[in-house]
Each structure stands twice: as structure tokens, then as C-alpha cells.
Amino acid sequence: MRAMLLVNPKATTTNPRTRDVLIRALGAAVDLTVEETGYRGHAAALASTARARGYDAVAVLGGDGTVNEAVNGLLTAVDGGVTDASERPALIVIPGGSANVFARALGLPNDPVEATGAVLEALHEGRSRSVGLGRALWEDQSRYFTFCSGLGYDAEVVRAVEGLRGAGRKATPARYVNTALRHYLITDKRRPSMTVSGPGFTPAEGVFMAIVSNTSPWTYVGSHPVSPTPWASFETGLDLLGLRRMGLPAMTALIRQILTQSDGLPSGRNLVQLHDEPEFTISAERPVAFQLDGDYLGECESITFRATPDALQVLV
């Protein structure tokens, strides 16, 4: 098997010595080419190159952002088309970021060394699984996501944390929680701007914040999963949780439920919920913050979300 390993040298939870050990372990199992990412979008370009050159697999040692880029590079052909999953390289994920939501949702250990051991077992046994992805389309852009997207408060917190990372601070779980608490005090809790619409259901207006999920959990606080859309999975369409109230009582009740419930849907009069939807659109009266797989992408006023079944083969 020919594989290209994409290494993010700035990954949060790995160091040069650990990376060398993992590279040697993978190199003993496959014909390995190693490439380091050097800028935003580089992993996508490298994954696209691997696909064009006929590699059997693309491995990623990095966080969710690097994985997202690689996935988009794999799914976007040179001519802009999308083909069957069997016609593109398989994906190998080795967690190296702060949250590693996609890797953990696949059942991989959060430790990169242990995850490499699990991947080597999958390689030896020829074991893989097919996963569905989400796709966001806005303005003249399109991008796939592996586990979630968010609009409103969720994306505003991601934007704030990215600003802190740009100043040299690590994106730890504690930093996300502290940033979310601070940002909640200044976020708009009086003027909802979003509407969720789609075929087969009545449009839901007056939404402050929207979480779109391709799997569950949505994220982790340390080792604890956070599951606002517990029925979401790689084998179904997309799920959504929208908030029509951002006041403290409503938020406290919701947080308690998504932290303690593992399989039951959150309940509340002010929630908008969708499950296993092939497509829907979120539109806004004014530009709102937007993130995909924990990567802040700016502000927008309308995004269409589509489920892409069996989009990718993952060695796991």
C-alpha cells in the first residue's frame, strides 16, 4: 500500500519525538511518503495531489482542522467533480489536536500512539468503514465537514479562540470553556436572526444559534462527550439543534441535558430539532458567524447543508 502522511508540525498534542516514532511505525507497515503542512489549505492541496498520483491512502497526523482540509482535498477532484468513495484514497486519522472529535467519533483512542496501534491493526486486517459527510454550500463556495458545523454563538466562540491561538495560546478545553463563558455575557440574546427551512417541514424562525451535526458527540470537554444531537451518526443524514432562547435559564437547562444525556434528545419549548435530513437551509437577516469542524470561516447570510452518504472510506 502506498500512503501519504500529512503531518501538522504545529499539532497541539504531539512533539517531534512522538511524530518520529509514529512515522517509523507507519513506515514499517506501508510505503510511506511524509509531507509537512506549512499553511492554511496546504493539507487539502497535498491530499488532492495524493489522489491524482494514485496513492492508496492519505494519513493525517493533526487536529480536526487538518483532517477537514485533507477530506476536502480527497473529495474534490481536479475537474471539480466528486466520484465514488472506492475511487479515491482511503483516510487514516491519527489524532494530534486538542479535541480530535472526528477521530474519537470513529472509536479511535485520543492518544496518538495508541491510535497508531489501532490503525496498524486495521491495516493488518484490511479493516475499513464507510462514513457519510456533511456538505455546506454558501455564496460561490462549497466545503465538506466530518462532524459538525455551527452558526451564531457557537461560531463566535470558535472565532474568539482562533484569535487567542493567533496570539500564541493553545486551544485547550479549559480555554474553550472560559472563552464561551466570557463571550456569553456579550452575545446578542434579544434579536434572533436565523430561519431554518427545507423540504418536508415548516420553516423555523427566530433562531439565535444553530448546531448542524454529522455524528455524535458534537465535541468533548476533556474526556466528557457533549451531545446536543445524540441521534446523529455517519450512517444517517444531518441533524440540527437550534436555540430560540439564549437566556440563562434556557441555556442552563440545555447544558445540563447535553452533558448528562447520552441517547435522549434535549427537551424544551424553545428548541428546533431535525434528524436524518438530506438537506436544509439556514438563512439570516444579517451576517452571522459560521464554522465547520471547529474552523471559523467568516460571516454569511445563507447556507445550504446537504448529507453525502458513504462519501469516504476510513481505515479504522
XYZ file of C-alpha atoms in Angstrom:
316
model
C 0.000 0.000 0.000
C 1.242 3.475 -0.911
C 0.263 6.125 1.610
C 0.971 9.806 2.048
C 1.204 11.041 5.634
C 0.283 14.679 6.201
C 1.907 15.996 9.377
C 0.864 19.245 11.004
C 4.067 20.293 12.829
C 2.014 22.677 14.988
C -0.409 19.990 16.200
C -1.380 20.616 19.819
C -0.653 17.274 21.483
C 2.397 15.916 19.662
C 6.091 16.751 19.691
C 8.927 15.971 17.244
C 9.988 12.821 19.111
C 6.459 11.388 19.156
C 5.973 12.240 15.491
C 9.209 10.421 14.561
C 8.088 7.310 16.425
C 4.703 7.312 14.703
C 6.239 7.894 11.283
C 8.612 4.945 11.741
C 5.755 2.703 12.867
C 3.597 3.570 9.856
C 6.568 3.409 7.513
C 7.191 -0.182 8.579
C 3.663 -1.140 7.506
C 3.204 0.797 4.243
C 5.200 2.510 1.509
C 5.082 5.928 3.179
C 5.666 9.432 1.864
C 5.731 12.140 4.540
C 4.694 15.745 3.911
C 4.532 18.572 6.459
C 1.792 21.175 6.179
C 3.025 24.742 6.122
C -0.012 26.979 5.683
C -3.802 27.046 5.748
C -5.161 24.922 2.911
C -1.897 23.020 2.429
C -3.332 19.700 3.643
C -6.123 19.958 1.061
C -3.620 20.564 -1.720
C -1.447 17.651 -0.609
C -4.407 15.264 -0.327
C -5.573 16.264 -3.794
C -2.065 15.568 -5.102
C -2.057 12.156 -3.420
C -5.329 11.316 -5.101
C -4.088 12.470 -8.520
C -0.935 10.355 -8.140
C -2.838 7.206 -7.280
C -1.975 6.762 -3.609
C -4.000 4.105 -1.806
C -4.395 6.079 1.414
C -3.854 9.510 2.941
C -2.938 9.570 6.628
C -3.295 12.687 8.763
C -1.385 13.405 11.955
C -3.045 16.542 13.265
C -6.233 18.020 14.640
C -9.745 18.285 13.264
C -8.849 21.272 11.077
C -6.091 19.378 9.274
C -8.354 16.346 8.868
C -11.077 18.551 7.387
C -8.674 20.008 4.848
C -7.453 16.551 3.840
C -11.016 15.279 3.428
C -11.869 18.192 1.161
C -8.741 17.553 -0.863
C -9.736 13.918 -1.298
C -13.318 14.637 -2.292
C -12.658 17.419 -4.760
C -11.249 16.048 -7.977
C -9.026 18.010 -10.331
C -12.016 18.777 -12.543
C -14.210 19.724 -9.571
C -16.300 16.546 -9.685
C -16.979 14.005 -6.962
C -16.672 10.272 -7.539
C -17.436 7.108 -5.586
C -15.520 6.546 -2.332
C -13.832 3.453 -3.765
C -12.205 5.595 -6.464
C -10.279 7.813 -4.044
C -7.650 7.083 -1.394
C -8.807 5.834 1.985
C -8.311 8.066 5.011
C -6.185 7.253 8.062
C -6.573 9.521 11.098
C -4.047 9.865 13.920
C -5.246 12.421 16.486
C -2.847 15.249 17.229
C -5.105 18.180 18.068
C -6.843 19.451 21.168
C -10.288 17.867 20.682
C -9.896 15.256 17.896
C -13.677 14.901 17.634
C -13.708 13.054 14.309
C -11.075 10.514 15.379
C -12.836 9.840 18.677
C -16.225 9.544 16.961
C -14.657 6.810 14.812
C -13.758 4.966 18.019
C -10.024 5.699 17.953
C -8.109 6.329 21.184
C -7.346 10.003 21.808
C -3.672 9.229 22.432
C -1.738 9.370 19.120
C 0.489 6.398 19.971
C -2.469 4.190 20.933
C -4.386 5.393 17.871
C -1.457 4.448 15.641
C -1.567 0.957 17.133
C -5.272 0.711 16.300
C -4.622 1.926 12.748
C -1.847 -0.643 12.273
C -4.279 -3.366 13.358
C -6.802 -2.115 10.806
C -4.122 -2.147 8.101
C -3.069 -5.678 9.005
C -6.655 -6.936 8.960
C -7.730 -4.873 5.935
C -10.470 -3.310 8.022
C -12.257 -0.121 6.991
C -15.621 1.562 7.262
C -17.600 3.866 5.011
C -18.735 7.169 6.512
C -21.087 9.860 5.348
C -20.125 13.527 5.382
C -21.927 16.822 5.512
C -21.553 19.485 2.851
C -22.080 23.224 3.236
C -22.794 25.445 0.237
C -22.780 29.231 0.537
C -22.300 32.091 -1.919
C -19.950 30.567 -4.515
C -18.257 28.180 -2.076
C -18.670 24.551 -1.048
C -16.961 22.567 1.699
C -17.381 19.158 3.309
C -17.357 18.596 7.058
C -16.767 15.460 9.088
C -18.619 16.064 12.351
C -20.254 19.490 12.749
C -20.975 22.992 11.628
C -22.315 25.909 13.632
C -23.806 29.350 13.139
C -24.178 32.116 15.695
C -22.840 31.891 19.234
C -21.046 28.575 18.661
C -19.057 30.003 15.751
C -18.413 33.251 17.627
C -16.650 31.253 20.358
C -14.574 29.420 17.739
C -13.623 32.784 16.231
C -12.544 34.105 19.636
C -10.430 31.016 20.375
C -8.763 31.256 16.959
C -7.827 34.815 17.860
C -6.202 33.565 21.056
C -4.350 30.868 19.131
C -3.080 33.523 16.764
C -1.639 35.266 19.810
C 0.275 32.111 20.717
C -2.091 30.467 23.218
C -3.031 26.787 22.973
C -6.617 25.739 22.267
C -7.178 23.692 25.432
C -10.630 22.500 26.607
C -10.397 24.913 29.553
C -9.718 27.806 27.186
C -12.794 26.946 25.125
C -14.980 26.801 28.234
C -13.627 30.064 29.646
C -13.972 31.801 26.285
C -17.545 30.542 25.915
C -18.479 31.860 29.352
C -16.932 35.270 28.713
C -18.441 35.559 25.264
C -21.901 34.615 26.508
C -22.004 37.848 28.511
C -21.658 39.980 25.360
C -23.504 37.922 22.738
C -26.844 39.172 21.377
C -29.623 37.454 23.342
C -32.531 39.647 22.175
C -32.576 39.714 18.376
C -32.637 36.268 16.732
C -31.785 36.435 13.048
C -31.886 32.903 11.613
C -34.540 30.754 9.924
C -34.234 27.017 9.243
C -36.120 25.780 6.185
C -36.181 22.715 3.976
C -38.382 20.259 2.098
C -40.827 18.387 4.283
C -41.029 20.637 7.348
C -42.370 24.023 8.356
C -39.719 26.767 8.466
C -38.485 27.550 11.985
C -37.890 31.249 12.566
C -36.301 33.208 15.397
C -33.179 31.063 15.841
C -30.185 32.520 17.711
C -27.769 29.623 17.327
C -27.706 26.508 15.143
C -25.634 23.333 15.506
C -25.503 21.033 12.469
C -24.211 17.525 13.162
C -22.929 14.706 11.004
C -22.229 12.487 14.025
C -22.342 12.481 17.810
C -20.872 13.737 20.057
C -20.633 17.354 18.950
C -17.469 17.956 20.951
C -15.678 16.968 24.148
C -14.871 18.774 27.365
C -11.729 16.879 28.273
C -12.818 13.230 28.166
C -16.521 14.031 28.586
C -18.687 13.966 25.425
C -21.136 16.776 24.708
C -24.149 15.541 22.728
C -26.764 18.109 21.653
C -27.763 15.821 18.731
C -27.311 12.294 20.157
C -29.076 10.527 17.263
C -26.658 11.842 14.625
C -24.351 9.284 13.010
C -22.127 8.712 9.990
C -24.781 6.356 8.601
C -27.685 8.841 8.567
C -28.423 12.292 7.172
C -27.740 15.533 9.027
C -29.133 16.562 12.412
C -29.743 20.049 13.781
C -30.301 21.708 17.121
C -31.424 25.321 17.044
C -31.906 27.648 20.008
C -34.730 30.186 20.084
C -33.767 31.457 23.537
C -30.310 32.401 24.816
C -31.315 33.492 28.330
C -29.577 31.975 31.319
C -32.457 29.637 32.385
C -32.792 28.190 28.868
C -29.040 27.780 28.422
C -28.564 26.205 31.855
C -31.280 23.631 31.196
C -29.843 22.769 27.790
C -26.249 22.458 29.024
C -27.351 20.145 31.811
C -29.108 17.872 29.329
C -26.367 17.683 26.702
C -23.743 16.944 29.343
C -25.679 14.210 31.140
C -27.839 12.537 28.472
C -26.164 10.103 26.104
C -29.039 8.951 23.898
C -32.124 11.060 24.627
C -32.884 14.232 22.687
C -32.751 17.508 24.632
C -36.217 18.789 25.500
C -37.507 22.337 25.661
C -40.150 24.577 24.104
C -37.546 26.831 22.542
C -35.543 24.180 20.697
C -35.610 23.443 16.959
C -34.593 19.863 16.179
C -34.081 17.908 12.967
C -32.894 14.321 12.498
C -31.655 12.401 9.449
C -32.319 15.213 6.975
C -30.885 15.067 3.438
C -30.890 18.859 3.019
C -31.932 22.115 4.671
C -31.025 25.793 4.534
C -30.225 28.275 7.290
C -30.768 31.895 6.302
C -30.167 35.020 8.363
C -31.434 38.593 8.344
C -27.873 39.813 8.920
C -24.433 38.193 8.586
C -23.754 35.587 11.287
C -20.562 33.792 12.313
C -20.029 30.392 10.680
C -17.715 27.448 11.496
C -17.065 23.996 10.065
C -15.331 21.263 12.082
C -14.082 23.909 14.503
C -12.636 26.114 11.748
C -14.012 29.668 11.612
C -14.963 30.624 8.040
C -16.312 34.155 8.405
C -19.844 35.549 8.335
C -22.632 34.693 5.926
C -26.383 35.136 5.426
C -27.436 31.836 3.830
C -26.006 28.296 3.875
C -27.459 25.094 2.454
C -26.440 21.864 4.177
C -26.539 18.502 2.384
C -25.812 14.981 3.533
C -23.340 12.986 1.428
C -23.809 9.265 2.217
C -20.909 6.780 2.036
C -18.550 9.537 0.970
C -15.293 8.246 2.411
C -13.500 5.028 3.323
C -11.663 5.241 6.647
C -9.154 2.653 7.878
C -10.180 2.173 11.473
